[in-house]
Short mmCIF file of C-alpha atoms in Angstrom, two decimals:
data_model
loop_
_atom_site.label_atom_id
_atom_site.label_comp_id
_atom_site.label_asym_id
_atom_site.label_seq_id
_atom_site.Cartn_x
_atom_site.Cartn_y
_atom_site.Cartn_z
CA LYS A 1 -2.34 11.21 -11.19
CA HIS A 2 -2.60 8.75 -8.35
CA ARG A 3 -0.06 5.88 -8.54
CA LEU A 4 -2.79 3.24 -8.63
CA GLN A 5 -4.60 5.15 -11.34
CA LYS A 6 -1.46 5.09 -13.52
CA GLU A 7 -1.18 1.34 -13.09
CA GLY A 8 -4.78 0.83 -14.18
CA ARG A 9 -5.75 -0.51 -10.78
CA TYR A 10 -7.81 2.40 -9.51
CA PHE A 11 -11.36 1.32 -8.69
CA GLY A 12 -12.72 4.85 -8.72
CA GLN A 13 -15.44 6.84 -7.01
CA GLN A 14 -18.11 6.06 -9.61
CA ASN A 15 -17.60 2.28 -9.33
CA THR A 16 -17.50 2.51 -5.55
CA ASP A 17 -20.80 4.40 -5.47
CA GLY A 18 -22.41 1.66 -7.53
CA ALA A 19 -20.98 -1.09 -5.35
CA PHE A 20 -21.99 0.81 -2.23
CA HIS A 21 -25.60 1.12 -3.36
CA ALA A 22 -25.68 -2.52 -4.47
CA TYR A 23 -24.09 -4.14 -1.41
CA ALA A 24 -24.07 -1.70 1.52
CA ARG A 25 -27.23 -2.95 3.25
CA GLU A 26 -26.33 -6.64 3.11
CA ILE A 27 -22.73 -6.05 4.18
CA CYS A 28 -23.94 -3.79 6.98
CA LEU A 29 -26.28 -6.50 8.29
CA TYR A 30 -23.54 -9.09 7.95
CA LEU A 31 -21.06 -6.96 9.92
CA TYR A 32 -23.65 -6.16 12.57
CA SER A 33 -24.40 -9.88 12.97
CA LEU A 34 -20.71 -10.45 13.69
CA CYS A 35 -19.92 -7.57 16.03
CA LYS A 36 -23.28 -6.44 17.52
CA ASP A 37 -22.05 -2.83 17.60
CA ALA A 38 -23.69 -0.20 15.38
CA GLN A 39 -20.79 2.26 15.63
CA LEU A 40 -18.21 -0.40 14.84
CA THR A 41 -20.36 -1.61 11.94
CA GLU A 42 -20.45 1.91 10.51
CA ASP A 43 -16.67 2.30 10.90
CA LEU A 44 -15.98 -1.07 9.28
CA MET A 45 -18.33 -0.28 6.39
CA GLN A 46 -16.49 2.99 5.76
CA GLU A 47 -13.10 1.30 5.94
CA SER A 48 -14.19 -1.52 3.62
CA PHE A 49 -15.36 0.84 0.92
CA CYS A 50 -12.28 3.06 1.35
CA LYS A 51 -10.15 -0.02 0.73
CA ALA A 52 -12.23 -0.68 -2.40
CA ILE A 53 -11.47 2.82 -3.70
CA LEU A 54 -7.77 2.48 -3.01
CA ALA A 55 -6.97 -1.14 -3.74
CA LEU A 56 -9.57 -2.87 -5.88
CA SER A 57 -8.84 -3.32 -9.54
CA SER A 58 -11.44 -1.91 -11.94
CA GLU A 59 -11.30 -5.23 -13.78
CA HIS A 60 -12.15 -7.23 -10.65
CA THR A 61 -14.88 -9.74 -11.45
CA ASN A 62 -16.48 -10.37 -8.05
CA ILE A 63 -16.65 -7.11 -6.12
CA ARG A 64 -19.29 -8.48 -3.75
CA ALA A 65 -17.15 -11.39 -2.55
CA TRP A 66 -14.13 -9.09 -2.22
CA LEU A 67 -16.12 -6.63 -0.09
CA TYR A 68 -17.43 -9.44 2.14
CA THR A 69 -13.91 -10.78 2.62
CA VAL A 70 -12.46 -7.37 3.47
CA ALA A 71 -15.35 -6.51 5.80
CA ARG A 72 -15.12 -9.87 7.59
CA ASN A 73 -11.36 -9.63 8.04
CA LEU A 74 -11.57 -6.06 9.32
CA CYS A 75 -14.29 -7.05 11.78
CA LEU A 76 -12.49 -10.11 13.10
CA ASN A 77 -9.23 -8.15 13.44
CA GLU A 78 -11.00 -5.40 15.39
CA LEU A 79 -12.74 -7.88 17.68
CA LYS A 80 -9.45 -9.65 18.36
CA LYS A 81 -7.81 -6.30 19.10
CA ARG A 82 -10.60 -5.33 21.51
CA SER A 83 -10.41 -8.71 23.20
CA ARG A 84 -6.66 -8.35 23.67
CA GLU A 85 -7.21 -4.93 25.18
CA ASN A 86 -9.66 -6.42 27.71
CA TYR A 87 -12.69 -4.62 26.34
CA ASP A 88 -16.08 -6.28 26.00
CA ASP A 89 -15.75 -9.48 24.02
CA ASN A 90 -18.51 -8.74 21.51
CA LEU A 91 -17.59 -11.86 19.58
CA HIS A 92 -19.36 -14.22 21.98
CA SER A 93 -21.91 -12.06 23.76
CA PHE A 94 -25.30 -10.70 22.93
CA SER A 95 -26.43 -7.59 24.71
CA GLY A 96 -30.12 -8.35 24.15
CA SER A 97 -30.80 -4.97 22.62
CA VAL A 98 -30.71 -3.71 19.08
CA SER A 99 -29.22 -0.38 18.20
CA ASP A 100 -31.32 2.44 16.83
CA ALA A 101 -29.66 1.90 13.44
CA ALA A 102 -30.80 -1.73 13.23
CA GLU A 103 -34.37 -1.27 14.55
CA PRO A 104 -35.88 -0.15 11.22
CA LEU A 105 -34.39 -3.23 9.54
CA ILE A 106 -35.88 -5.61 12.09
CA SER A 107 -39.45 -4.45 12.35
CA GLU A 108 -41.64 -7.52 12.42
CA GLU A 109 -41.95 -9.82 15.41
CA ARG A 110 -40.83 -12.92 13.51
CA SER A 111 -37.80 -11.14 12.12
CA TRP A 112 -36.91 -10.10 15.62
CA ALA A 113 -37.27 -13.66 16.92
CA VAL A 114 -35.06 -15.00 14.14
CA PHE A 115 -32.51 -12.26 14.74
CA LYS A 116 -32.50 -12.95 18.48
CA ALA A 117 -32.09 -16.70 17.95
CA LEU A 118 -29.36 -16.12 15.37
CA SER A 119 -27.52 -13.86 17.79
CA LYS A 120 -27.38 -16.63 20.38
CA LEU A 121 -25.42 -18.88 18.03
CA GLU A 122 -21.67 -19.27 18.22
CA LEU A 123 -19.87 -17.07 15.64
CA ARG A 124 -19.15 -19.73 13.01
CA ARG A 125 -22.70 -21.11 13.13
CA ARG A 126 -24.15 -17.62 12.94
CA GLU A 127 -21.84 -16.74 10.05
CA ILE A 128 -22.69 -19.79 7.93
CA LEU A 129 -26.43 -19.06 8.21
CA GLN A 130 -25.89 -15.33 7.60
CA LEU A 131 -23.99 -16.06 4.41
CA GLN A 132 -26.48 -18.68 3.21
CA TYR A 133 -29.80 -17.09 3.98
CA PHE A 134 -29.25 -13.36 4.27
CA SER A 135 -26.36 -12.73 1.90
CA GLY A 136 -27.40 -15.13 -0.84
CA PHE A 137 -24.28 -17.28 -0.92
CA THR A 138 -24.65 -20.93 -1.82
CA LEU A 139 -23.38 -23.42 0.74
CA LYS A 140 -20.43 -24.15 -1.55
CA GLU A 141 -19.57 -20.43 -1.79
CA ALA A 142 -19.98 -19.96 1.95
CA SER A 143 -17.71 -22.93 2.66
CA LYS A 144 -14.96 -21.48 0.47
CA PHE A 145 -15.43 -18.04 1.99
CA MET A 146 -15.08 -19.43 5.52
CA GLY A 147 -12.20 -21.76 4.63
CA LEU A 148 -14.17 -24.95 5.31
CA THR A 149 -14.68 -28.09 3.29
CA TYR A 150 -18.13 -28.41 1.79
CA ASP A 151 -18.95 -31.32 4.13
CA ASN A 152 -17.84 -29.38 7.21
CA ALA A 153 -19.94 -26.39 6.10
CA ARG A 154 -22.95 -28.66 5.54
CA VAL A 155 -22.66 -30.12 9.04
CA LEU A 156 -22.08 -26.68 10.57
CA SER A 157 -25.14 -25.32 8.76
CA HIS A 158 -27.29 -28.26 9.84
CA ARG A 159 -26.26 -27.92 13.48
CA ALA A 160 -26.81 -24.16 13.36
CA LYS A 161 -30.34 -24.67 12.01
CA GLN A 162 -31.09 -27.25 14.70
CA GLU A 163 -29.91 -24.83 17.37
CA MET A 164 -31.97 -22.01 15.83
CA LYS A 165 -35.07 -24.24 15.95
CA LYS A 166 -34.43 -24.92 19.62
CA TYR A 167 -34.17 -21.19 20.42
CA LEU A 168 -37.28 -20.35 18.40
CA LYS A 169 -39.28 -23.11 20.13
CA GLU A 170 -38.16 -21.74 23.50
CA ASP A 171 -39.65 -18.39 22.42
CA GLY A 172 -42.96 -20.07 21.55
CA TYR A 173 -42.64 -20.34 17.77
CA GLU A 174 -43.72 -23.52 16.02
CA ILE A 175 -41.22 -24.77 13.49
#
């Protein structure tokens, strides 16, 4: 038997399959919003769920939050590594195009406009809105997740929404 299995910590394939089906799409969109790279998103998704199989306790109460935390940390670590290696700094740039993998998810014109405006935001502003509106976290949960006070998260969210409105108005949308 696997060492983790003996210790009662083995998450298992069956539990991972359930978690994958429940959270894969939202974590994939979250990762893509951070890194803007479909291949990197796929790699980070695979690594996140592999870590779940190997390290997550079967008694863990909030698998979703754990997966978000692991995925976020993996993504930020990879972006820092790429930046140090003088590759494209995907953290602060937007290529203006959406990968083939993301196109089916962003089909309507309004969704595209929101996605485009969201992509123009600085990472922390983009992340707070992503967690709040697309991942279903409350502002309080998002603030804890990002390591911010509730008041700082509230201000960050407000400023992000104001900036989003500005970008959407520039594209001809009435808010």
